[in-house]
Short mmCIF file of C-alpha atoms and ligand atoms in Angstrom, two decimals:
data_model
loop_
_atom_site.label_atom_id
_atom_site.label_comp_id
_atom_site.label_asym_id
_atom_site.label_seq_id
_atom_site.Cartn_x
_atom_site.Cartn_y
_atom_site.Cartn_z
CA MET A 24 -1.66 26.61 22.04
CA THR A 25 1.79 27.48 20.83
CA MET A 26 4.28 28.92 23.20
CA SER A 27 7.80 30.24 23.34
CA THR A 28 9.26 29.64 26.77
CA ASP A 29 11.41 32.76 26.45
CA ALA A 30 8.48 35.00 25.64
CA LEU A 31 6.41 33.54 28.42
CA ALA A 32 9.25 33.82 30.91
CA ALA A 33 9.73 37.45 29.88
CA SER A 34 6.05 38.17 30.47
CA ARG A 35 6.33 36.66 33.93
CA SER A 36 9.47 38.30 35.15
CA PRO A 37 7.94 40.88 37.52
CA LEU A 38 5.76 38.21 39.06
CA THR A 39 5.34 38.24 42.81
CA THR A 40 3.58 35.49 44.71
CA VAL A 41 1.11 35.45 47.54
CA SER A 42 2.16 33.66 50.64
CA ASN A 43 0.31 30.38 50.96
CA PRO A 44 3.21 27.92 51.48
CA SER A 45 1.06 24.97 50.38
CA ARG A 46 0.98 26.31 46.83
CA THR A 47 3.58 25.67 44.17
CA ARG A 48 5.87 28.64 43.76
CA LEU A 49 5.57 30.04 40.31
CA SER A 50 8.47 29.36 38.01
CA GLY A 51 8.74 29.46 34.24
CA ALA A 52 8.89 25.71 33.72
CA THR A 53 6.08 24.78 36.13
CA LEU A 54 3.72 27.41 34.77
CA ASP A 55 4.51 26.49 31.17
CA ALA A 56 3.62 22.90 31.91
CA ALA A 57 0.51 23.84 33.87
CA LEU A 58 -0.77 26.13 31.10
CA ASP A 59 -0.16 23.37 28.57
CA ASP A 60 -2.18 20.99 30.73
CA LEU A 61 -4.92 23.59 31.15
CA ALA A 62 -5.13 24.22 27.40
CA ALA A 63 -5.67 20.52 26.81
CA LEU A 64 -8.61 20.49 29.24
CA LEU A 65 -10.42 23.65 28.11
CA ASP A 66 -13.40 24.04 25.80
CA GLY A 67 -11.90 27.49 25.16
CA GLU A 68 -8.31 28.52 24.64
CA VAL A 69 -5.13 29.63 26.36
CA VAL A 70 -3.44 32.46 24.45
CA LEU A 71 0.20 33.26 25.19
CA PRO A 72 2.46 36.20 24.31
CA SER A 73 4.04 34.19 21.52
CA ASP A 74 0.69 33.41 19.84
CA PRO A 75 -0.34 35.37 16.74
CA ASP A 76 -3.66 36.40 18.30
CA TRP A 77 -2.03 37.63 21.53
CA ASP A 78 -2.72 41.32 20.93
CA ALA A 79 -6.37 40.74 20.08
CA ALA A 80 -6.83 38.42 23.08
CA ARG A 81 -5.38 40.83 25.62
CA ALA A 82 -7.04 44.01 24.27
CA ALA A 83 -9.62 45.70 26.48
CA TRP A 84 -12.54 47.78 25.22
CA GLN A 85 -10.63 50.68 26.76
CA LEU A 86 -7.89 50.70 24.12
CA GLY A 87 -5.74 53.08 26.13
CA VAL A 88 -4.86 50.33 28.61
CA ASP A 89 -2.00 48.02 27.61
CA GLN A 90 -2.89 44.77 29.39
CA ARG A 91 0.09 42.41 29.76
CA PRO A 92 -0.98 39.35 31.73
CA VAL A 93 0.93 36.06 31.97
CA ALA A 94 -1.63 34.45 29.66
CA VAL A 95 -5.19 34.99 28.47
CA VAL A 96 -7.76 32.25 29.01
CA ILE A 97 -10.78 32.52 26.74
CA ALA A 98 -13.47 30.65 28.68
CA ARG A 99 -16.25 29.05 26.69
CA THR A 100 -17.90 27.17 29.57
CA GLU A 101 -18.28 27.44 33.32
CA ASN A 102 -15.92 24.47 33.55
CA ASP A 103 -13.23 26.53 31.83
CA VAL A 104 -13.54 29.19 34.54
CA ALA A 105 -13.38 26.55 37.29
CA ARG A 106 -10.37 24.83 35.72
CA THR A 107 -8.51 28.12 35.41
CA LEU A 108 -9.17 28.91 39.05
CA ARG A 109 -8.01 25.44 40.05
CA LEU A 110 -4.71 25.99 38.26
CA ALA A 111 -4.35 29.45 39.76
CA ALA A 112 -4.90 28.22 43.29
CA ARG A 113 -2.27 25.52 42.75
CA MET A 114 0.29 27.70 40.99
CA ASP A 115 0.23 30.92 43.02
CA VAL A 116 -0.90 32.97 40.05
CA ARG A 117 -3.81 35.39 40.20
CA VAL A 118 -6.84 35.51 37.92
CA ALA A 119 -8.43 38.70 36.60
CA PRO A 120 -11.96 38.12 35.25
CA GLN A 121 -12.93 40.45 32.43
CA GLY A 122 -15.98 40.65 30.18
CA THR A 123 -15.62 43.70 27.94
CA GLY A 124 -12.67 45.48 29.53
CA HIS A 125 -14.63 48.73 29.96
CA GLY A 126 -13.24 48.82 33.49
CA ALA A 127 -9.67 47.93 32.50
CA ALA A 128 -8.17 51.23 33.65
CA ALA A 129 -9.09 50.41 37.25
CA LEU A 130 -7.65 46.91 37.14
CA GLY A 131 -4.00 47.73 37.72
CA ASP A 132 -0.96 45.56 37.06
CA LEU A 133 -1.66 42.17 35.46
CA SER A 134 1.92 40.94 35.22
CA ALA A 135 1.26 38.26 37.87
CA ALA A 136 -2.17 37.29 36.59
CA ILE A 137 -4.03 35.27 34.02
CA LEU A 138 -6.60 37.43 32.24
CA LEU A 139 -9.79 35.38 32.21
CA ARG A 140 -11.97 36.47 29.30
CA THR A 141 -15.65 35.66 29.81
CA SER A 142 -16.98 37.35 26.67
CA ALA A 143 -17.83 34.02 24.98
CA LEU A 144 -20.25 33.21 27.84
CA SER A 145 -22.74 35.59 26.28
CA TYR A 146 -26.04 33.69 26.47
CA VAL A 147 -29.24 35.40 27.61
CA ALA A 148 -32.46 33.57 28.58
CA VAL A 149 -35.52 35.64 29.52
CA ASP A 150 -38.34 34.17 31.61
CA PRO A 151 -41.25 36.51 30.79
CA ILE A 152 -43.55 34.92 33.39
CA GLY A 153 -41.09 35.06 36.27
CA ARG A 154 -39.72 38.38 34.91
CA THR A 155 -36.10 37.38 35.13
CA ALA A 156 -33.16 37.06 32.78
CA THR A 157 -30.39 34.52 33.26
CA VAL A 158 -27.23 35.64 31.54
CA GLY A 159 -23.71 34.34 31.07
CA ALA A 160 -20.82 36.28 32.60
CA GLY A 161 -19.85 37.73 29.23
CA ALA A 162 -23.27 39.08 28.19
CA THR A 163 -23.52 42.79 27.48
CA TRP A 164 -26.55 44.90 28.29
CA GLY A 165 -27.38 45.24 24.58
CA SER A 166 -28.36 41.60 24.31
CA VAL A 167 -30.38 41.69 27.55
CA ILE A 168 -32.17 44.89 26.53
CA GLU A 169 -33.11 43.38 23.18
CA ALA A 170 -34.29 40.04 24.59
CA ALA A 171 -36.26 41.64 27.45
CA ALA A 172 -37.85 44.34 25.25
CA ARG A 173 -39.61 41.63 23.22
CA HIS A 174 -41.74 41.03 26.34
CA GLY A 175 -42.18 44.70 27.32
CA LEU A 176 -39.57 44.21 30.04
CA ALA A 177 -36.26 45.85 30.86
CA GLY A 178 -33.21 45.20 33.01
CA LEU A 179 -31.79 47.96 35.20
CA SER A 180 -29.04 48.75 32.68
CA GLY A 181 -26.89 51.85 32.46
CA SER A 182 -26.40 54.30 29.64
CA SER A 183 -24.44 52.03 27.32
CA ALA A 184 -25.55 48.82 25.63
CA THR A 185 -21.91 47.74 25.23
CA VAL A 186 -21.23 47.54 28.99
CA GLY A 187 -21.06 44.04 30.52
CA VAL A 188 -23.95 43.00 32.78
CA VAL A 189 -21.77 41.41 35.47
CA GLY A 190 -19.11 44.14 35.79
CA TYR A 191 -21.84 46.81 35.92
CA LEU A 192 -23.91 45.02 38.57
CA LEU A 193 -20.94 44.24 40.80
CA GLY A 194 -20.14 47.96 40.88
CA GLY A 195 -23.72 49.02 41.70
CA GLY A 196 -25.42 49.98 38.43
CA VAL A 197 -26.89 53.45 37.91
CA GLY A 198 -29.24 53.63 34.94
CA TRP A 199 -32.20 55.38 33.37
CA LEU A 200 -34.72 53.42 35.45
CA GLY A 201 -32.72 53.74 38.65
CA ARG A 202 -34.60 56.50 40.47
CA LEU A 203 -37.75 54.35 40.30
CA HIS A 204 -36.32 50.83 40.55
CA GLY A 205 -32.97 51.34 42.32
CA LEU A 206 -29.43 50.18 41.68
CA GLY A 207 -28.94 47.39 39.17
CA ALA A 208 -27.18 45.43 41.94
CA GLY A 209 -30.52 45.14 43.72
CA SER A 210 -31.88 43.16 40.77
CA ILE A 211 -29.42 40.28 41.34
CA VAL A 212 -31.61 37.32 42.29
CA SER A 213 -28.82 34.77 42.26
CA ALA A 214 -25.41 34.12 40.76
CA ARG A 215 -23.24 31.12 40.05
CA VAL A 216 -19.76 31.84 41.33
CA ALA A 217 -16.58 29.85 40.68
CA LEU A 218 -14.14 29.92 43.58
CA PRO A 219 -10.38 29.42 43.81
CA GLY A 220 -9.88 25.66 43.87
CA GLY A 221 -12.58 25.19 41.25
CA ALA A 222 -15.81 24.74 43.25
CA VAL A 223 -18.90 26.49 41.87
CA VAL A 224 -21.50 27.77 44.33
CA VAL A 225 -24.89 29.43 43.95
CA ALA A 226 -25.24 32.72 45.83
CA SER A 227 -28.74 33.96 46.61
CA ALA A 228 -30.83 35.18 49.53
CA SER A 229 -31.06 31.59 50.76
CA GLU A 230 -27.68 30.07 49.77
CA HIS A 231 -24.29 31.63 50.52
CA ALA A 232 -26.20 34.79 51.40
CA ASP A 233 -23.01 36.55 52.53
CA LEU A 234 -21.52 36.14 49.05
CA TRP A 235 -24.79 37.29 47.44
CA TRP A 236 -24.68 40.40 49.67
CA ALA A 237 -21.09 41.11 48.55
CA LEU A 238 -21.97 40.73 44.87
CA ARG A 239 -24.74 43.31 45.19
CA GLY A 240 -22.61 46.39 44.55
CA GLY A 241 -19.53 45.34 46.53
CA GLY A 242 -17.55 43.64 43.77
CA GLY A 243 -18.11 40.22 45.34
CA ALA A 244 -15.56 37.42 45.55
CA GLY A 245 -14.63 34.66 43.12
CA VAL A 246 -15.62 34.71 39.45
CA VAL A 247 -19.28 35.04 38.49
CA THR A 248 -20.11 32.61 35.69
CA GLU A 249 -23.83 33.38 35.42
CA VAL A 250 -26.29 35.77 36.98
CA THR A 251 -30.07 35.82 37.23
CA ILE A 252 -31.59 39.29 37.40
CA ARG A 253 -35.04 40.66 38.00
CA LEU A 254 -36.61 42.52 35.07
CA VAL A 255 -39.11 45.33 35.38
CA ASP A 256 -42.27 46.11 33.46
CA VAL A 257 -41.93 49.20 31.29
CA ALA A 258 -45.12 49.07 29.28
CA ARG A 259 -45.20 52.89 29.14
CA LEU A 260 -41.93 54.65 28.64
CA THR A 261 -41.10 58.10 27.30
CA ALA A 262 -37.56 59.28 26.60
CA GLY A 263 -35.46 61.68 24.57
CA SER A 264 -33.42 64.86 24.63
CA LEU A 265 -33.94 68.59 24.71
CA TRP A 266 -31.15 70.45 22.88
CA TRP A 267 -29.90 74.02 23.17
CA PRO A 268 -26.78 75.71 21.79
CA ARG A 269 -23.73 75.37 24.06
CA GLU A 270 -23.85 79.11 24.87
CA ARG A 271 -27.05 78.57 26.87
CA ALA A 272 -25.46 76.02 29.21
CA GLY A 273 -25.52 78.32 32.25
CA GLU A 274 -29.24 79.08 32.27
CA VAL A 275 -30.26 75.54 31.20
CA LEU A 276 -28.12 73.70 33.75
CA LYS A 277 -29.22 76.04 36.55
CA ALA A 278 -32.90 75.61 35.62
CA TRP A 279 -32.38 71.83 35.54
CA ALA A 280 -30.64 71.82 38.94
CA ARG A 281 -33.46 73.86 40.49
CA LEU A 282 -36.00 71.39 39.12
CA LEU A 283 -34.34 68.28 40.60
CA PRO A 284 -35.87 68.37 44.11
CA HIS A 285 -39.34 68.58 42.58
CA LEU A 286 -39.07 65.60 40.23
CA PRO A 287 -40.73 62.29 41.16
CA ARG A 288 -38.97 58.93 40.97
CA GLU A 289 -40.58 58.12 37.62
CA ILE A 290 -38.18 60.46 35.84
CA THR A 291 -34.39 60.22 35.58
CA THR A 292 -32.49 63.02 33.87
CA THR A 293 -28.98 63.96 32.78
CA ALA A 294 -27.81 67.49 31.95
CA ARG A 295 -24.93 67.44 29.49
CA VAL A 296 -22.51 69.67 27.72
CA LEU A 297 -21.58 67.87 24.54
CA ARG A 298 -19.16 68.48 21.69
CA LEU A 299 -20.00 66.31 18.71
CA PRO A 300 -17.45 65.17 16.15
CA ASP A 301 -17.65 66.28 12.53
CA ALA A 302 -18.70 62.75 11.58
CA PRO A 303 -20.65 62.07 8.37
CA GLU A 304 -22.98 59.61 10.12
CA LEU A 305 -24.41 62.44 12.28
CA PRO A 306 -27.33 64.56 11.01
CA ALA A 307 -26.14 67.86 9.48
CA ALA A 308 -28.04 69.88 12.11
CA ILE A 309 -25.80 68.65 14.93
CA ARG A 310 -22.61 67.45 13.19
CA GLY A 311 -19.49 69.10 14.63
CA GLY A 312 -21.57 71.29 16.96
CA SER A 313 -21.44 72.02 20.70
CA PHE A 314 -24.66 71.68 22.65
CA THR A 315 -26.32 71.70 26.03
CA LEU A 316 -28.76 68.84 26.53
CA VAL A 317 -31.19 67.61 29.09
CA GLN A 318 -31.94 63.94 28.52
CA ALA A 319 -34.76 62.18 30.28
CA ALA A 320 -36.37 58.78 30.69
CA ILE A 321 -39.85 58.75 32.17
CA VAL A 322 -41.63 55.58 33.25
CA GLY A 323 -45.06 56.73 32.19
CA SER A 324 -46.98 58.45 29.44
CA ASP A 325 -45.89 61.37 27.29
CA GLU A 326 -48.49 63.48 29.16
CA LEU A 327 -46.52 62.88 32.37
CA ALA A 328 -43.31 63.71 30.52
CA ASP A 329 -44.88 66.94 29.22
CA ARG A 330 -45.84 67.99 32.71
CA LEU A 331 -42.43 67.20 34.25
CA LEU A 332 -40.40 68.77 31.47
CA ALA A 333 -42.55 71.91 31.06
CA PRO A 334 -40.16 74.23 32.99
CA LEU A 335 -37.30 73.20 30.70
CA ARG A 336 -39.37 73.50 27.53
CA GLU A 337 -40.08 77.11 28.51
CA LEU A 338 -36.40 77.68 27.71
CA ALA A 339 -37.21 76.91 24.05
CA PRO A 340 -34.93 74.03 23.09
CA VAL A 341 -33.90 74.00 19.42
CA ILE A 342 -34.47 70.23 19.21
CA ASP A 343 -36.99 68.26 21.26
CA ASP A 344 -37.22 64.54 20.53
CA VAL A 345 -38.81 63.37 23.78
CA SER A 346 -41.49 60.85 22.78
CA PRO A 347 -42.95 57.44 23.69
CA VAL A 348 -40.30 54.73 23.15
CA THR A 349 -39.76 51.02 23.59
CA PRO A 350 -37.24 49.99 26.29
CA ASP A 351 -34.47 49.26 23.79
CA ALA A 352 -34.28 53.03 23.09
CA LEU A 353 -32.68 53.52 26.52
CA GLY A 354 -29.47 51.80 25.35
CA ARG A 355 -29.06 54.50 22.66
CA LEU A 356 -30.24 57.59 24.51
CA ALA A 357 -26.82 58.63 25.83
CA MET A 358 -25.20 58.23 22.39
CA ASP A 359 -22.25 56.36 23.92
CA PRO A 360 -19.63 55.08 21.44
CA ALA A 361 -20.47 51.70 19.91
CA GLU A 362 -16.87 50.68 19.25
CA PRO A 363 -13.81 50.25 21.51
CA SER A 364 -11.89 53.46 22.01
CA ALA A 365 -9.12 55.01 24.06
CA GLY A 366 -9.88 57.77 26.49
CA SER A 367 -10.61 58.79 30.04
CA ALA A 368 -14.05 58.79 31.66
CA GLU A 369 -14.30 59.53 35.36
CA GLY A 370 -16.97 60.74 37.69
CA VAL A 371 -17.57 62.07 41.18
CA VAL A 372 -20.65 62.00 43.37
CA LEU A 373 -21.95 65.44 44.34
CA SER A 374 -23.55 65.86 47.74
CA SER A 375 -25.12 69.17 46.71
CA LEU A 376 -25.55 71.21 43.57
CA ASP A 377 -26.23 74.94 43.32
CA ASP A 378 -25.68 77.82 40.91
CA ALA A 379 -22.09 78.26 42.12
CA ALA A 380 -21.35 74.60 41.31
CA ILE A 381 -22.75 75.01 37.79
CA ASP A 382 -20.67 78.19 37.30
CA ALA A 383 -17.51 76.38 38.48
CA TRP A 384 -18.23 73.36 36.25
CA LEU A 385 -18.80 75.47 33.13
CA ALA A 386 -15.80 77.71 33.80
CA ALA A 387 -13.59 74.63 34.04
CA LEU A 388 -15.05 73.16 30.85
CA ASP A 389 -14.36 76.44 29.03
CA SER A 390 -10.74 76.50 30.20
CA GLU A 391 -7.68 75.35 28.24
CA ALA A 392 -7.07 72.66 30.92
CA CYS A 393 -10.26 70.89 29.81
CA ALA A 394 -9.96 71.53 26.07
CA GLY A 395 -10.26 67.82 25.18
CA VAL A 396 -13.39 67.09 27.25
CA VAL A 397 -16.11 66.14 24.75
CA ALA A 398 -18.88 65.16 27.15
CA ALA A 399 -19.56 66.55 30.61
CA ASP A 400 -22.60 65.06 32.29
CA LEU A 401 -24.47 65.82 35.46
CA ARG A 402 -26.46 62.66 36.15
CA GLN A 403 -29.40 62.90 38.49
CA LEU A 404 -29.36 60.56 41.50
CA GLY A 405 -31.81 60.34 44.42
CA GLY A 406 -35.11 58.47 44.60
CA ALA A 407 -34.56 54.71 44.80
CA LEU A 408 -30.85 55.24 44.11
CA SER A 409 -30.38 56.95 47.49
CA ALA A 410 -28.07 55.52 50.14
CA GLY A 411 -29.85 53.20 52.57
CA THR A 412 -32.56 52.20 50.10
CA LEU A 413 -31.39 48.73 49.15
CA ASP A 414 -31.52 45.93 51.73
CA ASP A 415 -29.11 43.00 51.81
CA ALA A 416 -26.50 44.66 49.63
CA ALA A 417 -22.91 45.80 50.09
CA LEU A 418 -23.93 49.03 48.37
CA THR A 419 -27.29 50.24 49.67
CA GLY A 420 -27.42 53.25 47.35
CA ILE A 421 -25.50 56.40 46.56
CA ASP A 422 -25.20 59.33 48.91
CA GLY A 423 -25.56 62.27 46.55
CA VAL A 424 -27.88 64.42 44.46
CA ALA A 425 -26.01 63.93 41.18
CA ALA A 426 -22.88 62.44 39.66
CA ALA A 427 -20.61 64.51 37.44
CA VAL A 428 -18.92 62.50 34.70
CA ALA A 429 -16.40 63.89 32.21
CA VAL A 430 -15.11 62.14 29.10
CA ALA A 431 -12.01 63.00 27.06
CA PRO A 432 -10.83 60.77 24.22
CA ALA A 433 -7.18 59.97 23.69
CA THR A 434 -6.50 61.29 20.20
CA PRO A 435 -3.45 61.92 18.05
CA ALA A 436 -3.34 65.30 19.80
CA ALA A 437 -3.80 64.03 23.37
CA THR A 438 -2.28 60.98 25.05
CA LEU A 439 -4.32 58.99 27.55
CA ALA A 440 -2.44 60.73 30.38
CA GLN A 441 -3.36 64.12 28.94
CA ALA A 442 -6.98 63.06 28.50
CA SER A 443 -7.05 61.92 32.15
CA ALA A 444 -5.58 65.24 33.27
CA MET A 445 -8.34 67.11 31.42
CA VAL A 446 -11.04 64.98 33.02
CA GLU A 447 -9.47 65.47 36.44
CA ALA A 448 -9.31 69.24 35.92
CA ALA A 449 -13.03 69.31 35.18
CA LEU A 450 -13.93 67.20 38.22
CA GLU A 451 -11.59 69.14 40.52
CA ALA A 452 -13.67 72.25 39.88
CA LEU A 453 -16.53 70.49 41.68
CA GLU A 454 -14.43 69.56 44.71
CA PRO A 455 -16.39 71.79 47.16
CA TRP A 456 -19.59 69.92 46.25
CA THR A 457 -18.04 66.42 46.07
CA GLY A 458 -19.15 63.84 48.65
CA ALA A 459 -16.90 61.65 50.80
CA LEU A 460 -18.02 58.36 49.21
CA GLN A 461 -17.52 57.74 45.51
CA TYR A 462 -19.30 55.41 43.11
CA ALA A 463 -17.21 52.47 41.86
CA ASN A 464 -18.49 52.37 38.28
CA PHE A 465 -17.46 55.98 37.70
CA VAL A 466 -13.97 55.62 39.20
CA GLU A 467 -11.23 54.43 36.84
CA ARG A 468 -8.19 54.54 39.09
CA PRO A 469 -7.35 52.19 41.97
CA VAL A 470 -8.84 53.63 45.18
CA GLU A 471 -9.40 52.56 48.77
CA GLN A 472 -12.40 50.21 49.03
CA ARG A 473 -13.65 52.23 51.98
CA THR A 474 -14.06 55.24 49.66
CA LEU A 475 -16.52 53.20 47.58
CA VAL A 476 -18.53 51.18 50.09
CA GLY A 477 -17.92 52.97 53.41
CA ALA A 478 -18.42 50.86 56.53
CA ALA A 479 -19.43 47.80 54.45
CA VAL A 480 -15.72 47.32 53.73
CA ASP A 481 -15.16 45.28 56.90
CA ARG A 482 -17.89 42.77 56.08
CA LEU A 483 -16.63 42.62 52.47
CA ASP A 484 -13.17 41.73 53.77
CA THR A 485 -14.68 38.92 55.83
CA VAL A 486 -16.57 37.57 52.82
CA ARG A 487 -13.40 37.65 50.71
CA LEU A 488 -11.46 35.87 53.46
CA THR A 489 -14.14 33.17 53.46
CA TYR A 490 -14.38 32.62 49.72
CA ASP A 491 -10.95 33.65 48.46
CA PRO A 492 -8.53 33.56 51.40
CA ASP A 493 -5.39 33.83 49.24
CA GLY A 494 -6.68 36.69 47.12
CA THR A 495 -6.51 34.63 43.92
CA VAL A 496 -9.13 36.67 42.05
CA LEU A 497 -7.88 40.10 41.11
CA ARG A 498 -10.54 42.75 40.72
CA ARG A 499 -10.60 46.39 39.82
CA HIS A 500 -9.80 49.18 42.27
CA GLY A 501 -7.22 46.87 43.83
CA ALA A 502 -10.02 45.09 45.62
CA GLY A 503 -8.38 41.71 45.79
CA ARG A 504 -7.12 40.68 49.17
C1 FAD B 626 -19.53 54.06 27.68
C2 FAD B 626 -19.74 53.70 29.12
C3 FAD B 626 -20.95 53.99 29.75
C4 FAD B 626 -21.16 53.64 31.08
N1 FAD B 626 -22.34 53.96 31.67
C5 FAD B 626 -22.57 53.57 32.94
C6 FAD B 626 -23.82 53.84 33.56
O1 FAD B 626 -24.71 54.41 32.95
N2 FAD B 626 -24.00 53.45 34.84
C7 FAD B 626 -23.03 52.77 35.54
O2 FAD B 626 -23.27 52.41 36.69
N3 FAD B 626 -21.83 52.51 34.98
C8 FAD B 626 -21.59 52.90 33.71
N4 FAD B 626 -20.37 52.65 33.14
C9 FAD B 626 -19.31 52.03 33.93
C10 FAD B 626 -19.40 50.50 33.86
O3 FAD B 626 -20.55 50.07 34.52
C11 FAD B 626 -18.16 49.89 34.53
O4 FAD B 626 -17.01 50.26 33.82
C12 FAD B 626 -18.28 48.37 34.62
O5 FAD B 626 -17.32 47.87 35.51
C13 FAD B 626 -18.09 47.74 33.27
O6 FAD B 626 -18.32 46.38 33.35
P1 FAD B 626 -17.80 45.44 32.18
O7 FAD B 626 -18.13 44.05 32.56
O8 FAD B 626 -18.27 45.99 30.88
O9 FAD B 626 -16.22 45.73 32.24
P2 FAD B 626 -15.00 44.77 32.62
O10 FAD B 626 -13.80 45.65 32.52
O11 FAD B 626 -15.02 43.55 31.81
O12 FAD B 626 -15.27 44.40 34.12
C14 FAD B 626 -15.09 45.36 35.13
C15 FAD B 626 -14.73 44.67 36.43
O13 FAD B 626 -15.86 43.91 36.88
C16 FAD B 626 -15.38 42.73 37.52
N5 FAD B 626 -15.87 41.58 36.77
C17 FAD B 626 -16.20 41.53 35.46
N6 FAD B 626 -16.65 40.30 35.15
C18 FAD B 626 -16.56 39.56 36.28
C19 FAD B 626 -16.89 38.21 36.61
N7 FAD B 626 -17.37 37.37 35.70
N8 FAD B 626 -16.70 37.79 37.88
C20 FAD B 626 -16.21 38.62 38.82
N9 FAD B 626 -15.88 39.91 38.57
C21 FAD B 626 -16.07 40.37 37.31
C22 FAD B 626 -13.88 42.78 37.53
O14 FAD B 626 -13.43 43.38 38.74
C23 FAD B 626 -13.59 43.66 36.35
O15 FAD B 626 -12.33 44.31 36.45
C24 FAD B 626 -20.14 52.99 31.81
C25 FAD B 626 -18.91 52.69 31.19
C26 FAD B 626 -18.72 53.04 29.87
C27 FAD B 626 -17.40 52.71 29.23
#
């Protein structure tokens, strides 16, 4: 570790402290010395603003967010996490755990925090007999999908293989297998959690069950160092997309919405309006084009898929690539970007969906206010994702029929603020159909916890008071204490 005291002091200037009088008040000299001591103890590294790799260390996947913490700790072992938390508890500095930084926009101000990077804790161990995977805090879904698929198994991942397992599960976890198998959070069997002060506890149904409950969709408390998740058998899986020209969005989306109440839990669908870039790696047939898609994952045979998708196929899609697949195909189905990028992606939960909602959505997407929106998804909910389905979890499910998610990249032509405004304009059009509770993983800005977990917020507060009374661990949506 190299360090300029001036640079470090400058990075700390707006620092405010929490009010435990038994802790050392943060000052430049004491923190400098403490970070030096920490660096000497770590298997990983402490990176400071004066270090040459500072910009790389503090960068989030979401490149539009300029993260400026006091220091970055790159943890290579569970001990590194515990040691960082021990220092934080002693020094009145907060700790923000981060795997990929996909959720960085919801994290807020880091000027009084150490950014704790877990990405090097990326191990994955699958137990094919017990049907579980034990993964380090920094593992992404891509590595779990790949390891589990070798045994015909799958985790309850979301649309993107680049998303971190832990961040996704703590927020709930809505994925292609969700209507049959429920929220990803429900697959948490146990977790190892490092607490302020440095103790590491195991949270499961039988040990620290209150913490386990809070981790299952409520954001939890402390820093997860490892999680064990249940895998599901997906011996027969069919998935793919039906494509139509963008001009047919109205009739396709309305037909899709009418079909939703009749679909069984085995199928999960998304109806999208998509504008593809003019990128050479895309096939000529779709490069630079605008399309309407219905994407589907069906746990079952292609005959079942044929039966369920028949009403949509009557609308004569121009491309139809729905076919039997192996589970790893689910990580690619949504065509999410594989590399870090800057942009805005937000979503709202819809409590109902009718023709008027589709008309409002498409009118907004056609307007100048939404000109930079490249993907606008209506993601089917219901089935085992429904509110009240999951026991022993801070988030028992999602109270809605679908989630609308809009994505606008920040480009040379549009700043991140402009991209966010375009996404907001699209979602505002659905306001009359938007539910009271929102889904954490689709919300990028800080919001009231009650908006995300409803009445469970009081029990979550109690759990956080128990395990992190001084609010040392900073988490997204301002959900520290
Ligand atoms: C392209 C894309 C596709 C997506 N698709 C889906 C989807 O299909 N379904 C869905 O539900 N969500 C989806 N999301 C949202 C995603 O699940 C959330 O952004 C999630 O928080 C990302 O987790 P992460 O670990 O990758 O991000 P990070 O930014 O690293 O973490 C997010 C937050 O999780 C907490 N956290 C992370 N690691 C730890 C830890 N070790 N201990 C304690 N807390 C921790 C922190 O509060 C942190 O701020 C998608 C996001 C993107 C960018």
